[in-house]
């Protein structure tokens, strides 16, 4: 998996070399991922003031709304440290953010002409690695941008814009760019079913981070 995403995960990949001391997956086209782009990010620690990436906070009874700065597809790569899609629920002034953090509606926008092809989604690991139908963006013809409002708890969030393809994979080429310099994280899970067993057992785990 790339950045713990499930939409473009490579599944059930059998080894192409087997020998007495193990198995190998070498020179496999399936394991070459599109590089994508660095994640956008924002932070809401206090609902009464704007945090990182937030243009303004608005109270609309009964909930706060966080209007994020609008994004545009970049023309070139820019390195910005990110957490590869991760998020942390937190709130200023408390150590019990899981129960005391407020829910807010985060408003995302992507300024670009309407894109041909599949729908555009705003995603992050809050959706368990697969674009959520509730995060599908609508195109505003007057503002020339894609928009979506997603209810999230206060905290720090990474997010990206994916355009879903017919095979279910999400691509960033049209929404955020696709740059070979992008730093990603990869996780390898190896399963094995012993002879006579009725399930696949996880026997190997490896995390590879280009930030290291």
C-alpha atoms as one frame of an Amber mdcrd trajectory, in Angstrom:
protein
   0.000   0.000   0.000   1.110   3.540  -0.785   0.398   5.931   2.117  -2.020
   3.316   3.532  -4.413   3.882   0.655  -6.670   1.011  -0.365  -7.920   2.327
  -3.703  -4.587   1.641  -5.451  -3.294  -1.182  -3.241  -1.721  -4.149  -5.024
  -3.416  -7.303  -3.747  -2.834 -11.041  -4.036   0.494 -10.635  -5.834   2.100
 -14.047  -6.200   5.931 -14.360  -6.138   7.572 -14.840  -9.523  10.587 -16.637
  -8.024  10.392 -19.434  -5.475  13.382 -21.268  -4.009  14.328 -23.275  -0.948
  15.121 -20.248   1.196  12.136 -18.091   0.303  10.312 -16.239  -2.444  10.964
 -13.097  -4.498   8.893 -10.420  -6.222  11.280  -8.851  -8.726  10.823  -6.538
 -11.740   7.061  -6.367 -11.264   5.232  -3.605 -13.121   2.348  -3.902 -10.649
   4.607  -2.579  -7.886   5.408   0.702  -9.649   3.059   3.330  -8.185   2.290
   6.767  -9.565   4.296   9.163  -7.408   1.410  11.588  -6.842   1.963  14.803
  -4.906   2.576  15.931  -1.343  -0.542  16.182   0.802  -2.220  19.439   1.713
  -2.753  20.016   5.428  -4.723  22.071   7.926  -5.146  22.316  11.682  -8.008
  23.400  13.937  -7.079  23.542  17.614  -9.458  26.351  18.610 -12.818  26.867
  16.904 -12.675  30.610  17.659  -9.549  31.310  15.645  -8.028  30.278  12.328
  -5.356  27.614  12.397  -2.875  26.460   9.770  -4.490  26.217   6.337  -7.778
  27.773   7.500  -9.013  30.966   5.839 -11.815  31.647   8.321 -13.982  30.071
  11.010 -17.735  30.619  10.766 -20.441  29.790  13.314 -23.665  28.536  11.757
 -25.952  27.203  14.452 -25.477  24.459  15.608 -21.881  23.919  14.381 -18.661
  25.696  13.436 -17.513  25.713   9.823 -13.853  25.907   8.807 -13.338  27.387
   5.343  -9.923  26.217   4.134  -7.739  28.153   1.743  -8.569  27.176  -1.829
  -6.115  24.933  -3.659  -5.055  24.993  -7.300  -3.204  22.305  -9.274   0.515
  23.247  -9.143   2.700  23.507 -12.225   5.821  22.178 -10.535   6.845  20.194
  -7.468   7.191  21.946  -4.116   8.398  20.031  -1.081   6.217  20.599   1.960
   6.659  18.236   4.935   3.518  16.178   5.465   2.313  13.072   7.268   1.343
  11.090   4.142  -2.373  11.348   4.787  -2.420  10.880   8.548  -4.479  12.883
  11.033  -4.521  13.489  14.785  -7.607  14.480  16.770  -6.608  17.226  19.203
  -7.790  20.441  20.809  -6.069  23.237  22.693  -6.311  23.091  26.459  -7.186
  19.412  26.913  -5.557  16.010  27.050  -8.892  14.295  26.307  -9.403  15.431
  22.722 -11.114  12.176  21.701 -14.115  13.130  23.843 -13.779  16.915  24.182
 -12.814  18.013  20.644 -15.631  19.693  18.737 -16.985  18.560  15.403 -16.563
  21.105  12.617 -17.506  21.106   8.945 -14.331  21.561   6.905 -14.972  23.189
   3.523 -12.527  22.132   0.805 -12.197  23.776  -2.603 -10.080  23.086  -5.673
  -9.970  25.835  -8.294  -9.647  24.284 -11.742 -11.696  23.954 -14.922 -14.104
  21.024 -14.857 -12.037  17.894 -15.366 -13.007  15.260 -17.928 -13.312  11.753
 -16.571 -14.216  10.494 -13.119 -15.506  12.259 -10.020 -13.147  14.175  -7.720
 -12.925  13.289  -4.022 -11.167  14.881  -1.079  -9.483  12.102   0.868  -7.235
  11.380   3.828  -6.806   8.542   6.270  -9.993   9.624   8.038 -11.784   7.631
   5.304  -9.772   4.461   6.053  -7.756   4.768   2.866 -10.575   4.677   0.332
 -12.569   7.608  -1.113 -15.803   8.023   0.858 -19.013   8.876  -1.080 -19.618
  11.617   1.508 -16.377  13.260   0.365 -17.263  13.513  -3.315 -16.786  17.068
  -4.557 -19.384  19.022  -6.528 -18.371  21.397  -9.295 -19.485  25.035  -8.979
 -19.779  26.452 -12.497 -19.880  30.071 -11.280 -16.795  29.797  -9.062 -14.999
  27.361 -11.409 -14.031  25.051  -8.588 -14.760  21.726  -6.956 -16.197  21.978
  -3.437 -17.005  19.635  -0.570 -17.947  19.978   3.083 -16.833  17.174   5.418
 -17.627  16.877   9.134 -14.456  16.196  11.100 -13.271  16.548  14.674 -10.823
  19.257  15.632  -7.227  18.327  14.973  -4.435  18.127  12.414  -5.285  16.659
   8.997  -3.560  15.758   5.754  -5.685  15.573   2.622  -5.456  15.259  -1.132
  -7.752  15.464  -4.131  -8.189  12.238  -6.093  -9.954  11.745  -9.404 -11.471
   8.279  -9.399 -10.884   6.065 -12.430 -13.145   3.352 -13.837 -11.078   0.675
 -12.061 -11.551   2.366  -8.676  -8.067   3.860  -8.426  -7.630   7.510  -7.565
  -5.130   9.687  -9.446  -3.727  13.118  -8.590  -2.323  13.960 -12.028  -5.136
  16.384 -12.919  -5.950  17.633  -9.415  -2.581  18.009  -7.653   0.054  16.903
 -10.134   2.188  13.778 -10.328   5.845  14.424  -9.459   8.635  11.890  -9.166
  10.137  13.855  -6.242   7.095  13.173  -4.027   7.961  11.422  -0.775   5.650
   8.536   0.051   5.332   5.741   2.563   4.883   2.110   1.553   3.679  -0.831
   3.625   4.176  -4.459   2.610   1.977  -7.151   4.152   2.852 -10.784   3.454
   0.292 -13.504   4.106   0.755 -17.276   4.077  -1.733 -20.124   4.297  -0.061
 -23.282   5.646  -1.104 -26.596   4.193  -4.405 -27.640   5.727  -5.117 -24.209
   7.216  -8.419 -22.405   6.620  -7.190 -18.822   6.673  -4.299 -16.621   5.545
  -1.926 -15.679   8.361   0.035 -12.423   8.392   3.677 -13.529   8.476   5.529
 -10.424   7.300   5.299  -6.636   7.672   7.624  -3.951   6.335   7.248  -0.173
   6.380   9.332   1.878   3.967   9.310   5.649   4.348  11.107   8.039   2.012
  11.220  10.517   4.891  13.759   8.315   6.679
